[in-house]
Coordinates of C-alpha atoms in Angstrom, one line a residue:
Chain A
M1 CA -26.4 21.8 -6.8
S2 CA -23.7 24.2 -5.7
N3 CA -20.1 23.2 -5.4
T4 CA -20.2 23.7 -1.6
V5 CA -23.2 21.5 -1.1
E6 CA -21.7 18.9 -3.5
A7 CA -18.4 18.9 -1.5
Q8 CA -20.4 18.6 1.8
L9 CA -22.4 15.7 0.4
Q10 CA -19.2 14.0 -0.7
D11 CA -17.4 14.5 2.7
G12 CA -20.5 13.7 4.7
S13 CA -21.0 10.4 2.8
F14 CA -17.3 9.6 3.2
Q15 CA -17.4 10.2 6.9
F16 CA -20.7 8.4 7.3
L17 CA -19.4 5.3 5.7
A18 CA -16.1 5.5 7.6
I19 CA -17.9 5.5 11.0
F20 CA -20.6 3.1 9.9
L21 CA -18.0 0.5 8.7
E22 CA -15.9 1.0 11.7
G23 CA -18.8 0.7 14.2
L24 CA -21.1 -1.9 12.7
P25 CA -18.9 -5.0 13.3
F26 CA -18.6 -4.0 17.0
I27 CA -22.3 -3.3 17.3
F28 CA -22.9 -6.8 15.8
L29 CA -20.5 -8.3 18.2
G30 CA -22.2 -6.6 21.1
T31 CA -25.7 -7.7 20.0
L32 CA -24.4 -11.3 19.4
V33 CA -23.0 -11.4 23.0
S34 CA -26.2 -9.7 24.3
G35 CA -28.5 -12.2 22.5
F36 CA -26.6 -15.2 23.8
L37 CA -26.3 -13.8 27.3
G38 CA -30.0 -13.0 27.3
T39 CA -30.8 -16.5 26.3
F40 CA -28.4 -18.7 28.2
L41 CA -27.3 -16.6 31.2
P42 CA -29.4 -17.8 34.2
R43 CA -31.6 -15.1 35.5
N44 CA -30.1 -13.1 38.3
A45 CA -26.7 -14.7 37.7
F46 CA -25.0 -11.4 38.6
E47 CA -26.6 -11.4 42.0
R48 CA -24.4 -14.4 42.8
F49 CA -21.1 -12.8 42.3
L50 CA -21.8 -9.1 42.9
P51 CA -21.5 -8.0 46.5
K52 CA -24.9 -7.8 48.3
N53 CA -24.1 -4.2 49.4
K54 CA -25.4 -1.8 46.8
T55 CA -22.5 0.6 47.0
A56 CA -19.9 -2.2 46.8
A57 CA -21.8 -3.7 43.9
V58 CA -21.6 -0.4 42.0
L59 CA -17.9 0.0 42.8
V60 CA -17.2 -3.6 41.5
S61 CA -19.3 -3.1 38.4
G62 CA -17.3 0.0 37.4
L63 CA -14.2 -2.2 37.3
L64 CA -15.7 -5.0 35.1
G65 CA -14.4 -3.3 32.0
A66 CA -10.9 -4.5 33.0
I67 CA -12.1 -8.1 32.7
F68 CA -14.8 -7.6 29.9
P69 CA -13.3 -4.8 27.8
V70 CA -15.9 -3.4 25.4
C71 CA -16.1 -0.2 23.4
E72 CA -19.0 2.2 23.9
C73 CA -20.9 0.9 20.8
A74 CA -20.9 -2.7 22.0
V75 CA -21.6 -2.1 25.6
V76 CA -25.1 -0.7 25.1
P77 CA -26.8 -3.9 23.8
V78 CA -24.9 -5.9 26.4
I79 CA -26.1 -3.9 29.4
R80 CA -29.6 -3.9 27.9
R81 CA -29.7 -7.6 28.1
L82 CA -28.0 -7.7 31.4
V83 CA -30.7 -5.4 32.9
R84 CA -33.3 -7.7 31.5
N85 CA -31.5 -10.6 33.1
G86 CA -31.6 -9.0 36.5
L87 CA -28.4 -6.9 36.8
P88 CA -29.3 -3.9 39.0
A89 CA -29.7 -0.9 36.8
S90 CA -27.2 1.2 38.8
C91 CA -24.6 -1.6 38.3
A92 CA -25.3 -1.7 34.6
L93 CA -24.9 2.1 34.5
A94 CA -21.6 2.0 36.2
Y95 CA -20.3 -0.7 33.8
M96 CA -21.7 1.1 30.8
L97 CA -20.1 4.4 31.6
A98 CA -16.8 3.1 32.9
A99 CA -16.0 0.1 30.6
P100 CA -15.2 2.0 27.4
I101 CA -12.5 4.0 29.4
F102 CA -11.5 1.6 32.3
N103 CA -10.2 -1.2 30.1
P104 CA -6.7 -2.4 29.1
V105 CA -7.1 -1.5 25.4
T106 CA -8.0 2.1 26.1
A107 CA -5.2 2.3 28.8
I108 CA -2.5 1.1 26.4
S109 CA -3.7 3.4 23.5
T110 CA -3.7 6.4 25.9
Y111 CA -0.3 5.5 27.3
K112 CA 1.2 5.2 23.8
A113 CA -0.6 8.3 22.4
F114 CA 0.8 10.5 25.2
N115 CA 4.4 9.4 24.9
D116 CA 4.3 6.8 27.6
S117 CA 2.7 9.2 30.1
W118 CA 1.3 7.5 33.2
T119 CA -0.1 10.8 34.4
M120 CA -2.5 11.2 31.5
T121 CA -3.3 7.5 31.4
G122 CA -4.0 7.3 35.1
S123 CA -5.9 10.6 35.1
R124 CA -8.1 9.4 32.3
L125 CA -8.9 5.9 33.8
G126 CA -9.3 7.3 37.2
L127 CA -11.7 10.1 36.2
G128 CA -13.6 7.7 34.0
Y129 CA -14.1 5.2 36.8
A130 CA -14.8 7.9 39.4
I131 CA -17.4 9.7 37.3
A132 CA -19.1 6.5 36.3
V133 CA -19.4 5.3 39.9
I134 CA -20.6 8.7 41.2
V135 CA -23.4 8.8 38.6
A136 CA -24.3 5.1 39.3
L137 CA -24.3 5.6 43.1
V138 CA -26.7 8.6 42.7
M139 CA -29.0 6.6 40.4
A140 CA -28.9 3.7 42.9
R141 CA -31.0 5.9 45.2
V142 CA -33.6 6.5 42.5
A143 CA -36.2 4.0 41.4
H144 CA -34.9 2.4 38.2
S145 CA -38.4 2.8 36.6
T146 CA -37.8 6.5 36.5
Y147 CA -34.9 6.2 34.1
I148 CA -35.1 2.8 32.5
K149 CA -37.6 2.6 29.6
A150 CA -40.8 0.9 30.5
S151 CA -40.4 -1.6 27.7
E152 CA -37.1 -2.8 29.1
L153 CA -38.7 -3.3 32.5
E154 CA -41.5 -5.3 31.0
H155 CA -38.9 -7.7 29.6
A156 CA -37.4 -8.2 33.0
H157 CA -40.2 -10.3 34.4
D158 CA -39.6 -13.4 36.3
H159 CA -39.6 -16.3 33.8
D160 CA -37.2 -18.1 31.5
H161 CA -37.4 -17.9 27.8
P162 CA -36.4 -21.0 25.8
R163 CA -32.7 -21.6 25.8
T164 CA -32.1 -22.7 22.3
L165 CA -29.8 -21.5 19.5
T166 CA -32.7 -20.2 17.5
A167 CA -33.9 -18.1 20.5
A168 CA -30.4 -16.7 20.9
M169 CA -30.1 -15.9 17.2
H170 CA -33.5 -14.2 17.3
N171 CA -32.6 -12.2 20.4
S172 CA -29.3 -11.1 18.7
L173 CA -31.2 -10.2 15.5
K174 CA -33.7 -8.2 17.4
D175 CA -31.0 -6.3 19.4
L176 CA -29.1 -5.7 16.2
M177 CA -32.1 -4.1 14.5
D178 CA -33.0 -2.1 17.6
V179 CA -29.5 -0.7 18.1
G180 CA -28.7 -0.5 14.4
V181 CA -31.5 2.0 13.8
Y182 CA -30.2 4.4 16.5
F183 CA -26.6 3.8 15.4
A184 CA -27.5 4.8 11.8
I185 CA -29.3 7.9 13.1
G186 CA -26.3 8.9 15.3
V187 CA -23.8 8.3 12.5
T188 CA -25.9 10.4 10.1
L189 CA -26.1 13.2 12.6
T190 CA -22.4 13.1 13.3
A191 CA -21.4 13.1 9.6
L192 CA -23.8 16.0 9.0
L193 CA -22.5 18.1 11.9
K194 CA -18.9 17.4 11.1
T195 CA -19.2 18.6 7.5
T196 CA -21.3 21.7 8.3
L197 CA -20.8 23.0 11.8
I198 CA -17.3 21.9 13.1
D199 CA -14.2 23.3 11.5
P200 CA -11.2 23.0 13.9
T201 CA -9.0 24.9 11.5
T202 CA -10.9 28.2 12.1
D203 CA -9.5 30.9 14.3
F204 CA -12.4 30.4 16.7
W205 CA -11.4 26.9 17.6
K206 CA -7.7 27.8 17.7
G207 CA -8.4 30.6 20.1
L208 CA -10.1 28.2 22.5
A209 CA -6.8 26.4 23.0
E210 CA -5.3 29.3 24.8
N211 CA -7.7 29.2 27.8
S212 CA -8.6 25.9 29.5
F213 CA -11.8 27.3 30.9
A214 CA -13.1 27.9 27.4
G215 CA -11.2 25.0 25.8
T216 CA -12.5 22.3 28.2
P217 CA -16.2 22.7 27.3
A218 CA -15.3 23.2 23.7
M219 CA -13.4 20.0 23.6
M220 CA -16.2 18.1 25.2
F221 CA -18.6 19.5 22.6
L222 CA -16.1 18.4 19.9
A223 CA -15.9 14.9 21.4
F224 CA -19.7 14.8 21.4
I225 CA -19.9 15.6 17.7
L226 CA -16.9 13.6 16.5
S227 CA -18.2 10.4 18.2
L228 CA -14.8 8.7 18.1
C229 CA -14.1 5.2 19.3
S230 CA -12.8 5.2 22.9
T231 CA -10.0 2.8 22.0
S232 CA -8.4 5.3 19.7
D233 CA -9.5 8.8 20.6
A234 CA -6.4 9.4 22.7
F235 CA -4.4 9.7 19.5
I236 CA -6.7 12.6 18.4
A237 CA -6.5 14.3 21.8
A238 CA -2.7 13.9 21.9
N239 CA -2.4 15.6 18.5
L240 CA -4.4 18.6 19.6
A241 CA -1.0 20.0 20.5
N242 CA -2.1 23.5 21.5
F243 CA -4.6 22.5 24.1
R244 CA -3.5 21.9 27.7
E245 CA -4.2 18.9 30.0
A246 CA -7.8 19.7 31.0
P247 CA -9.3 20.0 27.6
K248 CA -7.6 16.9 26.4
L249 CA -8.6 14.9 29.4
A250 CA -12.2 16.1 29.2
F251 CA -12.2 15.1 25.5
M252 CA -11.1 11.6 26.4
V253 CA -13.4 11.1 29.4
F254 CA -16.6 12.7 28.1
G255 CA -16.5 11.3 24.6
P256 CA -16.7 7.6 25.5
M257 CA -19.5 8.3 27.9
M258 CA -21.6 10.6 25.8
D259 CA -21.6 11.5 22.1
A260 CA -24.0 12.1 19.3
K261 CA -24.4 8.4 18.3
L262 CA -24.5 7.2 22.0
V263 CA -27.5 9.5 22.7
F264 CA -29.5 7.4 20.2
L265 CA -28.0 4.1 21.4
Y266 CA -28.8 5.0 25.0
S267 CA -32.4 5.7 24.0
T268 CA -32.8 1.9 23.5
V269 CA -32.5 1.4 27.2
F270 CA -33.1 4.8 29.0
R271 CA -35.8 7.4 29.0
W272 CA -35.0 10.6 27.1
K273 CA -35.3 12.7 30.1
F274 CA -32.7 10.7 31.9
I275 CA -30.3 10.8 28.9
F276 CA -30.6 14.6 28.8
G277 CA -29.9 14.8 32.6
L278 CA -27.0 12.4 32.2
L279 CA -25.5 14.5 29.4
V280 CA -25.6 17.6 31.6
A281 CA -24.3 15.8 34.7
L282 CA -21.4 14.2 32.7
F283 CA -20.6 17.6 31.1
I284 CA -20.3 19.3 34.5
L285 CA -18.6 16.5 36.3
T286 CA -16.0 15.8 33.6
G287 CA -15.3 19.5 32.9
A288 CA -14.9 20.4 36.6
S289 CA -12.8 17.3 37.4
S290 CA -10.5 17.8 34.3
L291 CA -9.8 21.4 35.3
F292 CA -9.1 20.2 38.9
V293 CA -6.6 17.6 37.6
E294 CA -4.9 20.2 35.4
Y295 CA -4.6 22.6 38.4
S296 CA -3.3 19.7 40.6
L297 CA -0.7 18.7 38.0
E298 CA 0.5 22.3 37.8
Q299 CA 0.9 22.4 41.5
W300 CA 2.9 19.2 41.7
K301 CA 5.0 19.8 38.6
P302 CA 8.7 19.6 39.6
D303 CA 10.7 22.8 39.2
P304 CA 12.7 22.9 36.0
P305 CA 16.3 21.6 36.5
Q306 CA 18.8 24.4 37.3
I307 CA 21.6 24.7 34.8
P308 CA 24.8 25.5 36.6
L309 CA 26.3 28.8 35.5
N310 CA 29.9 27.5 35.9
P311 CA 29.9 23.8 34.9
Chain B
M1 CA -41.8 -11.2 16.8
P2 CA -44.0 -12.3 13.8
V3 CA -42.4 -14.6 11.4
L4 CA -42.5 -12.1 8.6
H5 CA -40.7 -9.5 10.7
I6 CA -38.0 -12.0 11.6
R7 CA -37.5 -12.8 7.9
L8 CA -37.4 -9.1 6.9
F9 CA -35.0 -8.3 9.7
G10 CA -32.9 -11.4 8.7
L11 CA -32.8 -10.0 5.1
L12 CA -31.7 -6.6 6.4
A13 CA -28.9 -8.2 8.5
T14 CA -27.8 -10.1 5.4
I15 CA -27.7 -6.8 3.4
W16 CA -25.6 -5.1 6.1
G17 CA -23.3 -8.1 6.2
G18 CA -23.2 -8.0 2.4
V19 CA -22.2 -4.3 2.4
L20 CA -19.4 -5.0 4.9
T21 CA -18.2 -8.0 2.9
Y22 CA -18.3 -6.1 -0.3
F23 CA -16.2 -3.3 1.1
Y24 CA -13.6 -5.9 2.2
V25 CA -13.5 -8.0 -0.9
S26 CA -13.4 -4.9 -3.2
M27 CA -10.6 -3.5 -1.0
R28 CA -12.5 -0.2 -0.8
V29 CA -12.3 -0.7 2.9
S30 CA -8.7 0.5 2.7
K31 CA -10.0 4.0 1.7
Y32 CA -12.0 4.2 4.9
L33 CA -10.4 2.3 7.8
A34 CA -7.0 1.6 9.3
E35 CA -5.5 -1.7 8.3
N36 CA -6.0 -3.4 11.7
F37 CA -9.8 -2.9 11.3
H38 CA -10.1 -4.7 8.0
H39 CA -10.5 -8.2 9.3
F40 CA -13.2 -7.1 11.7
I41 CA -15.1 -5.9 8.6
L42 CA -14.9 -9.3 7.0
L43 CA -15.7 -11.2 10.2
G44 CA -18.6 -8.8 11.0
G45 CA -19.9 -9.1 7.5
I46 CA -19.8 -12.9 7.4
G47 CA -21.3 -13.1 10.9
M48 CA -24.2 -10.8 10.0
I49 CA -24.9 -12.9 6.8
I50 CA -24.9 -16.1 8.9
L51 CA -27.3 -14.4 11.4
G52 CA -29.5 -13.1 8.7
V53 CA -29.7 -16.3 6.6
Y54 CA -30.2 -18.4 9.8
S55 CA -33.2 -16.2 10.8
I56 CA -34.7 -16.3 7.3
I57 CA -34.5 -20.1 7.3
N58 CA -35.5 -20.5 11.0
P59 CA -38.0 -17.7 11.7
Q60 CA -39.5 -19.6 14.7
E61 CA -38.8 -22.1 17.4
K62 CA -39.2 -25.5 15.8
E63 CA -40.0 -27.3 19.0
P64 CA -42.8 -25.9 21.0
S65 CA -41.9 -28.3 23.8
S66 CA -38.9 -26.2 24.4
C67 CA -41.3 -23.7 25.8
N68 CA -40.6 -25.0 29.3
H69 CA -41.0 -22.3 31.8
H70 CA -39.1 -23.5 34.8
E71 CA -40.0 -20.6 37.1
D72 CA -43.0 -18.8 38.2
H73 CA -44.5 -16.9 35.4
H74 CA -45.6 -13.5 36.6
H75 CA -48.2 -12.4 34.2
N76 CA -51.7 -11.2 34.5
H77 CA -52.9 -13.1 31.6
D78 CA -53.4 -16.7 30.7
H79 CA -50.8 -18.6 28.7
S80 CA -52.1 -22.0 29.6
H81 CA -53.8 -22.5 26.4
C82 CA -50.7 -22.2 24.3
C83 CA -48.1 -23.7 26.7
D84 CA -48.9 -26.7 28.9
H85 CA -47.8 -25.3 32.2
E86 CA -49.1 -23.7 35.2
H87 CA -48.6 -20.0 35.8
D88 CA -49.0 -18.4 39.0
H89 CA -50.3 -14.9 38.4
H90 CA -48.3 -12.8 40.8
H91 CA -47.6 -9.5 39.1
T92 CA -44.5 -7.7 40.0
H93 CA -45.0 -4.7 37.7
E94 CA -47.7 -3.2 35.7
H95 CA -48.2 -3.9 32.0
K96 CA -49.9 -0.7 31.1
H97 CA -48.2 -0.2 27.8
H98 CA -49.1 -3.4 26.0
D99 CA -51.3 -6.4 26.1
H100 CA -50.0 -9.8 25.8
K101 CA -51.8 -11.1 22.8
H102 CA -53.1 -14.6 22.6
E103 CA -51.9 -17.1 20.2
N104 CA -54.8 -16.7 17.8
E105 CA -54.4 -13.0 17.8
H106 CA -50.8 -13.1 16.8
E107 CA -50.2 -12.3 13.2
D108 CA -48.2 -15.1 11.7
H109 CA -47.2 -16.1 15.2
E110 CA -47.3 -19.8 15.4
S111 CA -45.2 -20.2 18.4
C112 CA -46.3 -18.4 21.5
C113 CA -43.0 -19.0 23.1
D114 CA -40.6 -17.4 20.8
G115 CA -38.8 -15.6 23.6
H116 CA -40.5 -12.3 23.1
H117 CA -44.2 -12.8 23.4
A118 CA -45.6 -9.4 22.3
H119 CA -42.9 -7.2 23.7
D120 CA -42.0 -5.7 20.4
E121 CA -41.1 -2.2 21.6
G122 CA -38.6 -1.7 18.7
H123 CA -39.3 -0.3 15.3
G124 CA -41.0 -2.4 12.7
P125 CA -39.2 -3.5 9.6
G126 CA -40.4 -0.6 7.5
V127 CA -39.0 2.1 9.8
T128 CA -35.8 0.1 10.3
Y129 CA -35.2 -0.3 6.6
L130 CA -36.0 3.4 6.0
L131 CA -33.7 4.7 8.7
T132 CA -30.8 2.5 8.0
L133 CA -30.8 1.9 4.3
V134 CA -31.7 5.4 3.1
P135 CA -28.6 7.1 4.6
L136 CA -26.5 4.1 3.6
L137 CA -27.6 4.3 0.0
I138 CA -27.2 8.1 -0.1
A139 CA -23.7 7.7 1.3
M140 CA -22.7 5.0 -1.2
N141 CA -24.0 7.1 -4.0
Y142 CA -22.2 10.4 -3.1
T143 CA -19.0 9.1 -1.7
Q144 CA -15.9 9.3 -3.8
D145 CA -13.9 7.3 -1.3
R146 CA -11.9 10.4 -0.3
F147 CA -12.4 14.0 1.0
S148 CA -13.2 16.8 -1.3
D149 CA -10.6 19.6 -1.5
A150 CA -12.7 21.6 1.0
G151 CA -12.8 18.6 3.2
L152 CA -9.1 18.2 3.0
A153 CA -8.7 21.8 4.1
R154 CA -11.0 21.2 7.1
Q155 CA -8.9 18.2 8.1
G156 CA -5.8 20.5 8.2
A157 CA -4.2 20.2 4.8
Y158 CA -3.1 23.9 4.8
E159 CA -2.3 24.1 8.5
A160 CA 1.2 24.9 9.6
P161 CA 2.8 22.2 11.8
P162 CA 2.4 22.5 15.5
V163 CA 5.4 24.0 17.3
S164 CA 7.0 21.0 18.9
S165 CA 9.9 18.6 18.7
A166 CA 10.0 16.5 15.6
P167 CA 10.0 12.8 16.3
F168 CA 13.5 12.2 14.9
T169 CA 17.1 13.6 14.9
R170 CA 19.8 13.9 12.2
E171 CA 21.3 10.6 13.6
D172 CA 17.9 8.9 13.2
L173 CA 17.7 10.2 9.7
E174 CA 21.1 8.9 8.7
K175 CA 20.4 5.5 10.3
N176 CA 16.8 4.8 9.4
V177 CA 15.9 6.8 6.3
P178 CA 16.9 5.0 3.0
K179 CA 18.3 6.9 0.1
N180 CA 17.4 6.5 -3.6
A181 CA 19.8 6.0 -6.4
R182 CA 20.4 9.7 -6.7
G183 CA 21.4 9.9 -3.0
E184 CA 18.2 11.6 -1.9
F185 CA 16.7 10.8 1.5
Q186 CA 13.4 9.0 1.0
L187 CA 11.8 11.0 3.7
S188 CA 8.2 10.4 4.9
L189 CA 6.0 13.4 4.3
V190 CA 4.8 13.4 7.9
N191 CA 8.3 13.8 9.2
A192 CA 9.0 16.6 6.7
Y193 CA 5.8 18.3 7.9
Y194 CA 6.6 18.0 11.6
A195 CA 10.2 19.2 11.0
G196 CA 8.6 22.6 10.1
G197 CA 7.5 22.9 13.8
D198 CA 11.0 22.3 15.3
R199 CA 13.3 25.3 14.9
E200 CA 16.3 23.4 16.0
L201 CA 15.8 20.9 13.2
H202 CA 15.6 23.6 10.5
Q203 CA 19.3 24.2 10.5
V204 CA 20.0 20.4 10.6
L205 CA 17.7 19.6 7.7
A206 CA 17.7 22.7 5.6
D207 CA 18.9 22.0 2.0
L208 CA 18.7 18.3 2.5
P209 CA 18.2 16.4 -0.8
V210 CA 14.9 14.5 -0.4
E211 CA 12.4 12.4 -2.3
I212 CA 8.9 12.6 -0.8
E213 CA 5.8 10.6 -1.7
G214 CA 2.3 11.9 -1.4
R215 CA -0.8 13.1 -3.1
L216 CA -1.1 16.3 -5.1
M217 CA -3.6 19.1 -4.5
E218 CA -3.9 22.8 -5.2
E219 CA -1.6 25.1 -3.1
K220 CA -3.4 28.0 -1.3
V221 CA -0.7 29.1 1.1
N222 CA 1.8 31.7 -0.1
N223 CA 1.3 30.9 -3.8
S224 CA 0.8 34.3 -5.4
E225 CA 2.8 33.3 -8.4
G226 CA 1.0 30.1 -8.9
K227 CA 4.2 28.0 -9.1
R228 CA 3.3 25.9 -6.1
R229 CA 1.4 22.7 -5.5
R230 CA 0.6 21.0 -2.2
L231 CA 1.7 17.4 -1.4
Y232 CA -0.3 15.7 1.4
R233 CA -0.8 12.5 3.3
T234 CA -3.7 11.6 5.6
F235 CA -3.0 9.9 8.9
I236 CA -5.6 8.2 11.0
S237 CA -6.1 6.2 14.1
C238 CA -9.1 4.1 13.2
C239 CA -11.1 5.5 10.3
A240 CA -11.3 8.4 7.9
A241 CA -13.6 10.3 10.3
D242 CA -10.6 10.9 12.7
A243 CA -8.3 11.8 9.9
T244 CA -5.7 14.6 10.0
V245 CA -4.2 15.8 6.8
A246 CA -0.5 16.9 6.8
G247 CA 0.6 18.9 3.8
I248 CA 3.9 20.5 2.6
S249 CA 4.5 22.9 -0.2
L250 CA 6.1 22.0 -3.5
D251 CA 7.8 24.9 -5.2
F252 CA 8.4 24.6 -9.0
D253 CA 11.2 26.7 -10.4
T254 CA 9.4 27.5 -13.7
T255 CA 6.0 26.2 -14.2
N256 CA 3.8 23.7 -12.4
S257 CA 3.9 20.1 -13.4
E258 CA 1.1 18.8 -15.7
I259 CA 0.3 15.9 -13.4
P260 CA -3.3 16.4 -12.3
N261 CA -4.4 16.9 -8.7
Q262 CA -5.1 13.9 -6.5
S263 CA -2.4 11.9 -8.4
W264 CA 0.2 10.0 -6.3
V265 CA 3.6 11.4 -7.0
K266 CA 7.3 11.2 -5.9
A267 CA 8.8 14.7 -5.7
S268 CA 12.5 15.1 -5.6
G269 CA 14.2 18.3 -4.5
T270 CA 15.7 20.3 -1.7
L271 CA 14.1 20.6 1.8
T272 CA 13.6 24.2 3.0
F273 CA 11.6 26.0 5.7
E274 CA 9.7 29.2 5.1
E275 CA 8.1 31.8 7.4
H276 CA 4.6 32.9 6.4
Q277 CA 2.3 35.0 8.6
G278 CA 4.3 34.0 11.8
R279 CA 4.2 30.3 11.1
T280 CA 6.8 28.0 9.6
Y281 CA 6.0 25.8 6.7
T282 CA 8.0 23.0 5.0
V283 CA 8.7 23.7 1.3
V284 CA 10.5 21.4 -1.1
K285 CA 12.2 23.2 -4.1
V286 CA 11.4 20.6 -6.7
N287 CA 13.9 19.3 -9.2
S288 CA 11.8 16.6 -10.7
M289 CA 8.5 14.9 -10.1
E290 CA 7.1 11.6 -11.3
K291 CA 3.8 9.7 -10.9
A292 CA 3.9 7.0 -8.2
E293 CA 1.9 3.9 -7.6
E294 CA -1.0 4.3 -5.3
P295 CA -0.3 2.5 -2.0
Y296 CA -2.6 -0.3 -0.7
S297 CA -3.8 2.1 2.0
E298 CA -4.4 5.7 1.6
F299 CA -3.5 6.3 5.2
L300 CA -0.6 6.5 7.5
Q301 CA -1.4 5.3 11.0
R302 CA -0.8 7.5 14.0
N303 CA 0.1 4.7 16.4
R304 CA 2.8 3.2 14.2

């Protein structure tokens, strides 16, 4: 084995374990919650407190992350069970996409990472919420059977399963196994790409920093590959000192909604065709809106203070 | 889910939980994750072991009477022979992809009301074991709990500091940075690294006597005479996958030290700044260097 391959194996293994160890407890937490929710939450419980109006229901669902903060790993098994329990798919989609960004933990980490900047924090949370809601509202007009996997719909039939501890544990175990497989595939792919394809120290990557139109899609691609946790990715974005606002914002908005491991996690709930469409839509929406925010910030930036010539 | 599948999945959950617990107990977790994640590893590990063992011991519902369907049961097949209740057979969606098997057709499926019927759309235990344990075993075999030299370079070990303001002033330095017995400032490597990017600080800090702790590696920047080594620290937010490596140059007057690469050392000397190919690097002219104790955690945290 050549030294390069050996080094790549070492680094890939190191990064695989780092992401696996970091994510698995939260995946477990998510599946535990989902298993117990699926067992004990009365069917259609959400219909009781969500507004009857479809649009209002989606708008409210996008805000639920503020009350039930979850990272992107934990949210997938949770919404999977909620859909089975009767939560409208569009509301689940709004919650799934918005919650990893629109929650207090992410807000605080972004605020601290960007030196107490309300502008970046507000832009990130605002864009995350807006994009999640737009996608969900569009999908609310489409039959959910076209994007939710058939197997998930089959689970959503109208009868109660036994509400016992054993049933809840079995549901949690089943969810853990289903999601764990895709999590392992996603982490393997991420570690592989990070040790072979992506090298941010090269001139190519450095050159992208000078132009936001090139840097924004590049940073979304990087966020997709790096598969970072939404609660901490702001610290990475903030340290990408040479990039301007749009690439950093796109990195922090796109990553929690779509990354290499999430593609596989999403496939436990959604059809592959929809996941691909979602990827493209999020890429375009996030990129365009991030560039718009950067342009707007430049327009509204106050003039630099004038230094008096004769103090 | 058949009983055998539940037991096998329970065993796998126990193995995953065991791996997490092992990393915590052996303290290897400190090589991979930021400190504030360590307790999650222990809790997650114990939780998965409990879930796994519980499922192995209780692979099925013990009380068939709990199969009490309160609501209308919308299926196009007859469950009445396994559960004593009425179904009305309104079907709200098509079941084209599977058949609900009857009790006597279930492999090892004593309870027809285990909460899943025959909706096993997930992977079987064989595929699940293969896809999760193989990469895990490969990773555990090849990892050395740190980046290779090439990996350190990719994480930025040889990068010049970004042009920015350093996070401290001379006043901060005098007030907050302790001195050793020789009167040298015990400066953090990260602060020394970032100082390279702040031209105003160069004049303030140049020629400062410092003692800096870090890990040794080969120097590849401006080292034609081979008298230099690199001292680095890794800082992270959550885990090693988001690591950035900050490195400064150690310049030895005569020959390099004999201390091997990857050792933890304390280097004492004079802080200087050097231009190379249009970028400014921090260089310490070393007077002495000694081995240092390895810290509990390899990493410095970004948000601290």
